[in-house]
Amino acid sequence: MQVDVTVKRLPDTFIPKIFLSVQQMRLSTLLAIAFTDGSVEIRDRITMELIARDNIHKQIAVLHVAYSPNICALAHSRDGTDVSICLLQMPVDETVDDELLEAIAEGFVLHFSSACTSYGNHQADLLAVMQLFSDHHPDSKIDQRILNELYRVLDIRLDHAMRAQPDWLFKNSIIQRCLGSQLSLGYHGTQLPRSLPAKIAQGFLDIRSATLITMYGARKKVPDQQAPTDAERAEELRAVIGQISWFTSFMSFVVNQLFRLSPDDDDDNQNPLTQPAIQSKVHSLSTPALSLLLISTSRLFLKYNCQTLRQYAFEANSFRGYPSPLRDAYQTVISVLRDSPVQLVQFEKMITEVDTKIKEAYQSGSSSSSNGGAGITDAERKNIEKEMLVSGTIPSVLMPAVTTLLTSTVTTLREEIDVAELYFSDFSWLDLNNSEPEDSSETEKETATHNTDEPRKKKKKKRRRIEKPRVDSIRKVELKPGSKFKRCVRCCALIGDDRQQQQQQQQPYATRNQALAQLLKTCLCGDQCMDPAREK
């Protein structure tokens, strides 16, 4: 079939300068043109219209020009021997208006989203620039602007409240990079506390890794592999003991934080369960526990992990008559689940109740007056879920579920569990709060006098700070002194390095857990780790 093509000549563009170099950029849609007078212009490839720049750059006389592969650096030579490099930059004053902030955020999101969808770890340098800009402009809220646009551009499905999508949730790896960027933007060093959104991202990543590792560890047979022997199955169970122990501590941490958020009998506030009061208390405690329960994506991971741990407990009861070492491995699993202050059945029941109340709130509530109370629309629910994840806000539409959680559910839990054991539990190794482990025998004590009219006298004792143990951020086990580890270059997390031991053993079970093997390649935040170093 013959096809006729008509070509129309575009209007001529006259540029009264001598071209020195022309480079294509942004998928060949723009042209970067360098002239002999030292100026550089960015023009549209089709219309040749000049892309206006708000900032004035210094012009210099050059003879040769060369661009970097990503058009972020320019090397120029004046006399053939003196070569200088100019980096692409945007000079910004101390005061930044909303229009310029919007443009900067869109620029960051454009480059970061392209880096996330490409193979490799090209987004690390962009995160460093975003962190630097955020530190220089802390009042601009550039973090929330970038994260809101990033989740939108990459089409991260955060709404699983009404209809769960487990296939997309478990197979999509872009969500790890988005959560890693949220963690990095709120990380300011090991000596400073992280922001609430960063803690939410950290808890989210930990929950996701725990669910993936335990679910793959519960599989009886891996495709393209033979069924494991009893010895290999025992090693697989030992590989997930750390994750199971972390999850039991996380359950206790969440319940403990709910106790702190619930209203006390002697609370001076007449109405402590209002949305502003709960929001203020969440930010003052800087706790991600409530947000991780309300966000449907993290709650779905929690639900699946509870089901997997119930399967482990059922198998442990069935293997009591089996010979060692499989019986001993299952016995370790049972002891970890049994010794938790908050039992698995109690936590799973709470998750189910929260999930039901949130569905009822979405179906009956409304965030806009035009909806007329006919329920939250899909677009509104998507924005609510994203806002809870990005900023840690408690939406008003979910306040009925929050009120039920902090009143009747908390009251039932107080009656069922040992509150004293929960109160004295150490959650510092979870790295989700700002507290540090201390020696309970050296804490501050109060001694009351016999005369009730006199004020109580405090007997102060020096607090002895206990050094926080070094924990493998993926296996969730303590790193022994002298052991080798890798350190993340972004969030400084530690990962045990046992490649030499695996090479010596040459056992097939070392790579049977595909989720664990995949997660060990990088840090939980998605960045690379430094070469192994011996612990001092």
XYZ file of C-alpha atoms in Angstrom:
536
model
C 0.000 0.000 0.000
C 1.395 3.356 -1.035
C 1.627 6.017 1.663
C 1.953 9.703 0.863
C 3.964 11.843 3.236
C 3.793 15.601 3.153
C 6.673 17.529 4.688
C 6.110 21.137 5.650
C 9.003 23.517 6.103
C 9.099 25.219 9.468
C 9.924 28.916 9.767
C 13.621 29.716 9.767
C 15.320 30.685 13.031
C 18.137 33.206 12.757
C 20.835 33.036 15.434
C 23.557 35.685 14.939
C 26.273 33.588 16.611
C 28.875 31.044 15.621
C 28.061 27.496 16.767
C 30.780 25.688 18.677
C 28.973 22.547 19.858
C 25.488 21.025 19.756
C 24.335 18.277 22.124
C 20.955 16.561 22.466
C 19.345 16.294 25.885
C 16.124 15.112 27.549
C 15.456 12.237 25.140
C 16.467 14.361 22.121
C 13.674 16.880 22.684
C 16.047 19.746 23.541
C 19.301 21.031 22.077
C 22.143 22.443 24.154
C 24.092 24.842 21.928
C 27.446 26.372 22.878
C 28.681 29.458 21.017
C 32.123 30.942 20.528
C 31.284 33.914 22.785
C 31.025 31.553 25.765
C 27.232 31.460 26.047
C 25.107 28.323 26.180
C 21.482 28.208 25.032
C 18.834 25.521 25.475
C 16.362 25.389 22.568
C 13.462 23.198 21.545
C 14.532 20.704 18.878
C 11.468 21.233 16.655
C 10.483 24.867 17.062
C 13.972 26.112 18.038
C 12.341 28.347 20.623
C 14.679 29.513 23.368
C 14.054 27.937 26.773
C 14.110 30.931 29.094
C 16.310 30.833 32.178
C 15.561 32.849 35.289
C 19.196 32.995 36.392
C 22.049 34.838 34.713
C 25.192 32.775 34.157
C 28.673 34.132 33.667
C 29.896 34.109 30.067
C 33.479 33.312 29.163
C 35.391 33.066 25.913
C 36.148 29.435 25.069
C 37.540 27.476 22.134
C 36.290 23.920 22.774
C 33.254 22.597 24.666
C 32.297 19.068 25.788
C 29.228 17.958 27.739
C 28.952 15.154 30.264
C 26.685 12.195 29.370
C 23.851 13.536 31.557
C 24.351 17.182 30.435
C 24.987 18.142 34.091
C 28.607 19.222 33.549
C 30.379 21.279 30.890
C 34.115 21.081 30.163
C 35.557 24.013 28.216
C 39.025 24.966 27.030
C 40.189 28.556 26.492
C 43.619 28.298 24.912
C 43.905 24.572 24.350
C 45.712 23.849 27.625
C 43.522 25.319 30.365
C 40.495 23.033 30.841
C 37.771 23.942 33.338
C 34.535 22.243 34.371
C 31.262 24.050 35.031
C 28.506 22.184 36.885
C 24.840 22.677 36.184
C 23.387 24.602 39.099
C 20.542 26.883 40.078
C 21.599 29.768 42.341
C 18.803 30.285 44.869
C 18.563 33.109 47.397
C 17.703 32.589 51.064
C 14.065 33.446 50.396
C 12.380 31.236 47.814
C 8.897 31.874 46.471
C 6.341 29.144 45.785
C 6.714 29.278 42.004
C 10.449 28.668 42.136
C 10.002 25.904 44.732
C 7.471 24.235 42.475
C 9.891 24.356 39.556
C 12.741 22.968 41.656
C 10.579 20.136 42.984
C 9.408 19.231 39.481
C 12.999 19.194 38.274
C 14.065 16.861 41.069
C 11.099 14.558 40.450
C 11.744 14.461 36.697
C 15.351 13.337 37.050
C 14.718 11.067 40.052
C 11.801 9.232 38.447
C 13.882 8.628 35.319
C 16.711 7.276 37.483
C 14.336 4.988 39.431
C 12.981 3.355 36.289
C 16.453 2.688 34.875
C 18.762 -0.165 35.764
C 21.339 0.738 38.373
C 21.570 3.109 41.307
C 21.678 6.472 39.545
C 19.328 8.224 41.999
C 21.836 8.330 44.868
C 23.528 11.540 43.699
C 20.158 13.228 43.201
C 19.142 12.325 46.758
C 22.324 13.952 48.057
C 21.420 17.171 46.228
C 17.840 17.037 47.522
C 19.065 16.544 51.081
C 21.438 19.497 50.743
C 18.724 21.779 49.373
C 16.273 20.692 52.077
C 18.833 21.431 54.809
C 19.418 24.935 53.423
C 15.672 25.633 53.209
C 14.031 23.786 56.137
C 10.881 25.953 56.062
C 10.159 25.383 52.390
C 8.668 21.872 52.912
C 10.398 20.824 49.726
C 10.470 17.226 51.008
C 6.697 16.862 50.931
C 6.484 18.506 47.519
C 9.027 16.094 46.067
C 7.533 12.988 47.692
C 3.963 13.855 46.697
C 4.979 14.286 43.073
C 7.270 11.262 43.134
C 4.547 8.863 44.283
C 2.197 10.387 41.701
C 4.591 10.313 38.726
C 5.745 6.739 39.385
C 2.114 5.656 39.937
C 2.762 3.940 43.270
C -0.471 2.210 44.285
C -0.877 3.064 47.939
C -4.631 2.487 48.160
C -5.313 -1.099 49.268
C -8.043 -0.316 51.788
C -11.079 -1.454 49.798
C -9.450 -3.830 47.317
C -6.079 -5.419 48.016
C -3.634 -5.932 45.147
C -1.049 -8.365 46.529
C 0.452 -9.267 43.147
C 1.451 -5.683 42.418
C 2.473 -5.099 46.023
C 4.959 -7.978 46.217
C 6.390 -7.770 42.704
C 6.869 -4.006 42.400
C 10.311 -2.852 43.536
C 9.913 0.856 42.748
C 8.102 1.349 46.058
C 11.334 0.442 47.846
C 13.184 3.271 46.098
C 10.419 5.746 46.897
C 10.403 4.743 50.564
C 14.197 4.885 50.566
C 14.100 8.466 49.273
C 11.554 9.379 51.972
C 13.840 7.852 54.595
C 16.862 9.707 53.233
C 15.154 13.104 53.129
C 14.361 12.807 56.844
C 17.756 11.455 57.876
C 20.225 13.979 59.331
C 22.928 11.725 60.774
C 23.188 9.118 63.479
C 23.322 11.712 66.284
C 20.108 13.536 65.324
C 16.548 12.164 65.443
C 14.840 11.451 62.176
C 11.620 13.098 61.127
C 8.264 11.362 61.511
C 7.892 10.629 57.741
C 11.372 9.086 57.780
C 10.393 6.806 60.679
C 7.231 5.802 58.824
C 9.336 4.910 55.780
C 11.806 2.979 57.969
C 9.024 0.984 59.623
C 7.404 0.387 56.252
C 10.635 -0.982 54.770
C 11.210 -3.215 57.807
C 7.662 -4.586 57.641
C 8.005 -5.237 53.922
C 11.312 -7.083 54.279
C 10.030 -9.144 57.227
C 6.952 -10.185 55.264
C 8.874 -11.120 52.126
C 11.533 -13.101 53.978
C 9.139 -15.028 56.219
C 6.735 -15.786 53.360
C 9.507 -17.201 51.181
C 10.860 -19.113 54.173
C 7.462 -20.760 54.699
C 7.358 -22.225 51.208
C 7.661 -26.013 51.194
C 9.249 -26.269 47.757
C 10.971 -23.642 45.654
C 10.520 -23.895 41.851
C 13.474 -25.431 39.987
C 14.842 -26.772 43.284
C 14.515 -30.088 45.032
C 12.503 -30.403 48.210
C 14.719 -29.458 51.187
C 15.955 -32.085 53.597
C 15.347 -31.795 57.328
C 18.780 -30.244 57.849
C 18.259 -27.707 55.058
C 14.775 -26.883 56.336
C 16.221 -26.301 59.805
C 18.761 -23.857 58.362
C 15.990 -22.024 56.521
C 14.111 -21.614 59.798
C 17.199 -20.308 61.573
C 17.623 -17.737 58.786
C 14.209 -16.192 59.552
C 14.420 -16.329 63.363
C 15.740 -12.766 63.441
C 12.827 -11.467 61.374
C 10.316 -13.305 63.557
C 11.931 -11.870 66.683
C 11.843 -8.377 65.137
C 8.157 -8.709 64.303
C 7.226 -9.788 67.835
C 9.103 -6.776 69.214
C 7.364 -4.579 66.660
C 3.962 -5.861 67.806
C 4.804 -4.941 71.398
C 6.151 -1.562 70.286
C 2.927 -0.704 68.451
C 0.733 -1.664 71.409
C 2.989 0.254 73.791
C 2.718 3.372 71.621
C -1.069 3.009 71.461
C -1.126 2.969 75.265
C 0.805 6.247 75.265
C -1.555 7.798 72.707
C -4.727 6.690 74.487
C -6.352 9.179 76.903
C -5.510 8.768 80.592
C -7.984 9.000 83.435
C -6.262 12.099 84.800
C -5.955 13.809 81.414
C -6.565 17.540 81.758
C -7.920 17.799 78.240
C -11.715 17.565 78.246
C -11.826 16.078 74.765
C -8.479 14.378 74.077
C -9.742 12.267 71.147
C -10.175 15.070 68.635
C -8.203 15.027 65.419
C -5.961 18.022 66.348
C -5.241 16.544 69.783
C -4.262 13.124 68.398
C -2.200 14.735 65.642
C -0.356 16.906 68.138
C 0.377 13.930 70.381
C 1.648 11.837 67.476
C 4.053 14.593 66.432
C 5.192 15.284 70.008
C 5.984 11.594 70.563
C 7.280 11.276 66.980
C 5.899 7.752 66.824
C 5.067 5.987 63.531
C 2.980 3.246 65.178
C -0.473 4.725 64.530
C 0.362 5.742 60.973
C 1.632 2.259 60.093
C -1.705 0.841 61.266
C -3.810 3.363 59.340
C -1.912 3.195 56.030
C -3.526 0.411 54.026
C -0.320 -0.737 52.306
C 1.672 -1.312 55.495
C -1.416 -2.786 57.196
C -1.735 -5.285 54.356
C 1.885 -6.369 54.867
C 1.196 -6.770 58.589
C -1.845 -8.909 57.860
C 0.069 -11.229 55.522
C 2.934 -11.554 57.977
C 0.548 -12.544 60.782
C -0.897 -15.267 58.571
C 2.604 -16.540 57.753
C 3.616 -16.662 61.416
C 0.460 -18.618 62.228
C 1.579 -21.135 59.612
C 4.979 -21.387 61.320
C 3.279 -21.979 64.675
C 1.024 -24.688 63.181
C 3.984 -26.457 61.597
C 5.924 -26.253 64.873
C 3.170 -28.128 66.695
C 3.174 -30.785 63.976
C 6.960 -31.326 64.134
C 7.235 -32.007 67.861
C 7.859 -35.687 67.263
C 10.452 -35.168 64.557
C 14.164 -35.672 65.234
C 16.650 -32.861 65.633
C 17.697 -30.412 64.221
C 14.336 -29.598 62.610
C 12.483 -30.018 65.891
C 14.920 -27.678 67.674
C 14.505 -25.025 64.982
C 10.710 -25.122 65.271
C 11.025 -25.052 69.052
C 13.004 -21.824 68.753
C 10.228 -20.321 66.644
C 7.628 -21.327 69.231
C 9.668 -19.847 72.093
C 10.092 -16.514 70.283
C 6.341 -16.262 69.644
C 5.412 -17.417 73.141
C 7.747 -15.036 75.007
C 6.347 -11.929 73.311
C 4.389 -9.617 75.674
C 1.798 -9.200 72.906
C 0.678 -12.503 71.427
C 0.250 -12.991 67.708
C -3.477 -13.749 67.984
C -4.045 -10.497 69.901
C -2.176 -8.385 67.372
C -3.865 -10.046 64.403
C -7.268 -9.464 65.986
C -6.427 -5.777 66.408
C -5.324 -5.514 62.755
C -8.609 -7.082 61.623
C -10.675 -4.695 63.744
C -8.762 -1.662 62.460
C -9.173 -2.830 58.866
C -12.921 -3.240 59.306
C -13.388 0.155 60.963
C -11.347 1.918 58.265
C -13.449 0.351 55.501
C -16.612 1.502 57.273
C -15.171 5.014 57.656
C -14.291 5.221 53.961
C -17.731 3.970 52.917
C -19.718 6.290 55.180
C -17.490 9.349 55.436
C -16.800 12.215 53.078
C -13.901 14.647 52.809
C -15.767 17.100 50.571
C -19.093 18.796 51.020
C -20.072 18.144 47.393
C -20.054 14.400 47.950
C -22.983 14.628 50.307
C -21.786 11.883 52.666
C -21.973 9.202 49.958
C -18.555 7.852 50.827
C -14.986 8.633 49.907
C -14.245 8.484 46.187
C -11.297 6.524 44.803
C -9.361 9.709 44.011
C -9.937 11.122 47.495
C -8.968 7.853 49.164
C -5.790 7.713 47.100
C -4.789 11.214 48.207
C -5.592 10.418 51.846
C -3.402 7.307 51.798
C -0.553 9.198 50.179
C -0.802 12.094 52.648
C -0.663 9.707 55.621
C 2.501 8.141 54.246
C 4.275 11.324 53.183
C 3.528 13.628 56.128
C 2.202 11.346 58.879
C -1.126 13.174 59.187
C -4.189 11.614 60.792
C -7.134 12.249 58.431
C -10.382 13.390 59.963
C -12.355 10.826 57.978
C -10.588 8.005 59.868
C -11.169 9.464 63.319
C -14.017 6.991 64.094
C -11.562 4.133 63.559
C -8.866 5.916 65.588
C -11.297 6.585 68.438
C -12.340 2.930 68.601
C -8.712 1.836 68.488
C -7.593 4.129 71.321
C -10.589 3.409 73.582
C -12.234 -0.003 73.447
C -9.393 -1.858 71.702
C -6.735 -0.441 74.023
C -8.896 -1.166 77.071
C -9.249 -4.809 76.015
C -5.508 -5.126 75.434
C -4.732 -3.693 78.877
C -6.785 -6.458 80.443
C -5.274 -9.274 78.369
C -1.522 -8.545 78.444
C 1.063 -7.896 81.133
C 1.383 -4.095 81.031
C 4.396 -4.073 83.349
C 6.357 -6.429 81.112
C 5.440 -4.326 78.111
C 6.456 -1.110 79.876
C 9.960 -2.359 80.719
C 10.611 -3.863 77.277
C 13.500 -2.423 75.285
C 12.489 -1.306 71.791
C 15.610 0.694 71.001
C 16.919 -1.970 68.613
C 13.902 -1.382 66.366
C 15.290 2.124 65.699
C 11.769 3.574 65.440
C 11.812 5.911 68.444
C 14.153 8.495 69.917
C 14.759 6.706 73.221
C 18.023 5.088 74.175
C 18.473 1.930 76.254
C 19.313 2.583 79.866
C 20.127 0.427 82.860
C 16.879 0.112 84.816
C 18.752 -0.423 88.099
C 20.303 3.034 87.839
C 17.214 5.047 86.874
C 15.838 7.944 88.809
C 13.691 6.900 91.813
C 11.313 8.760 94.110
C 11.049 8.250 97.870
C 7.985 9.608 99.636
C 8.302 11.015 103.166
C 6.048 10.012 106.085
C 4.569 13.517 106.245
C 2.086 13.796 103.395
C 2.072 17.604 103.635
C 5.717 17.799 102.568
C 6.583 17.487 98.888
C 8.159 14.317 97.650
C 11.937 14.239 97.603
C 13.684 12.815 94.603
C 16.742 10.692 95.072
C 18.712 11.061 91.881
C 21.145 8.476 90.721
C 23.414 8.739 87.762
C 21.982 7.091 84.685
C 24.266 4.606 83.033
C 23.868 4.612 79.295
C 23.995 1.227 77.638
C 25.490 1.153 74.185
C 22.940 0.157 71.581
C 23.845 -3.200 70.031
C 24.764 -3.336 66.378
C 22.013 -5.126 64.506
C 21.935 -6.527 60.993
C 19.277 -4.375 59.346
C 18.025 -7.202 57.091
C 18.499 -10.418 59.072
C 17.573 -8.610 62.339
C 20.265 -10.348 64.364
C 22.946 -8.821 66.551
C 26.367 -8.493 64.965
C 28.919 -10.200 67.175
C 32.195 -8.429 68.050
C 34.766 -9.057 65.374
C 32.205 -9.950 62.729
C 32.337 -8.479 59.252
C 29.648 -6.101 58.074
C 28.746 -3.718 55.289
C 27.563 -0.154 55.887
C 25.012 1.660 53.753
C 26.417 4.851 52.259
C 23.063 6.629 52.603
C 21.395 5.671 55.908
C 24.454 4.080 57.647
C 22.576 0.813 58.281
C 24.691 -2.289 58.916
C 24.415 -5.584 57.059
C 26.374 -8.647 58.082
C 28.782 -9.904 55.420
C 29.127 -13.692 55.443
C 30.156 -14.283 51.852
C 33.392 -15.943 52.900
C 31.514 -18.319 55.220
C 29.019 -19.203 52.496
C 31.808 -19.916 50.033
C 33.465 -22.244 52.548
C 30.236 -24.114 53.331
C 28.926 -24.323 49.732
C 25.496 -25.318 50.973
C 22.425 -25.047 48.692
C 20.242 -23.646 51.485
C 22.330 -20.448 51.516
C 20.345 -19.166 48.533
C 17.058 -21.058 48.904
C 15.292 -18.030 50.390
C 15.116 -15.890 47.267
C 13.705 -12.861 49.087
C 16.555 -12.858 51.600
C 19.171 -13.301 48.862
C 17.662 -10.429 46.864
C 17.417 -8.067 49.821
C 21.012 -8.754 50.855
C 22.283 -7.249 47.595
C 21.482 -3.704 48.742
C 20.367 -1.879 51.855
C 16.688 -1.683 52.765
C 16.636 1.916 51.523
C 17.762 0.711 48.090
C 21.277 2.165 48.146
C 24.596 0.366 47.888
C 26.839 -0.578 50.801
C 30.524 0.006 51.370
C 33.112 -2.756 51.276
C 33.157 -5.055 54.291
C 35.059 -3.766 57.305
C 35.968 -5.500 60.529
C 34.063 -4.241 63.531
C 36.149 -2.407 66.117
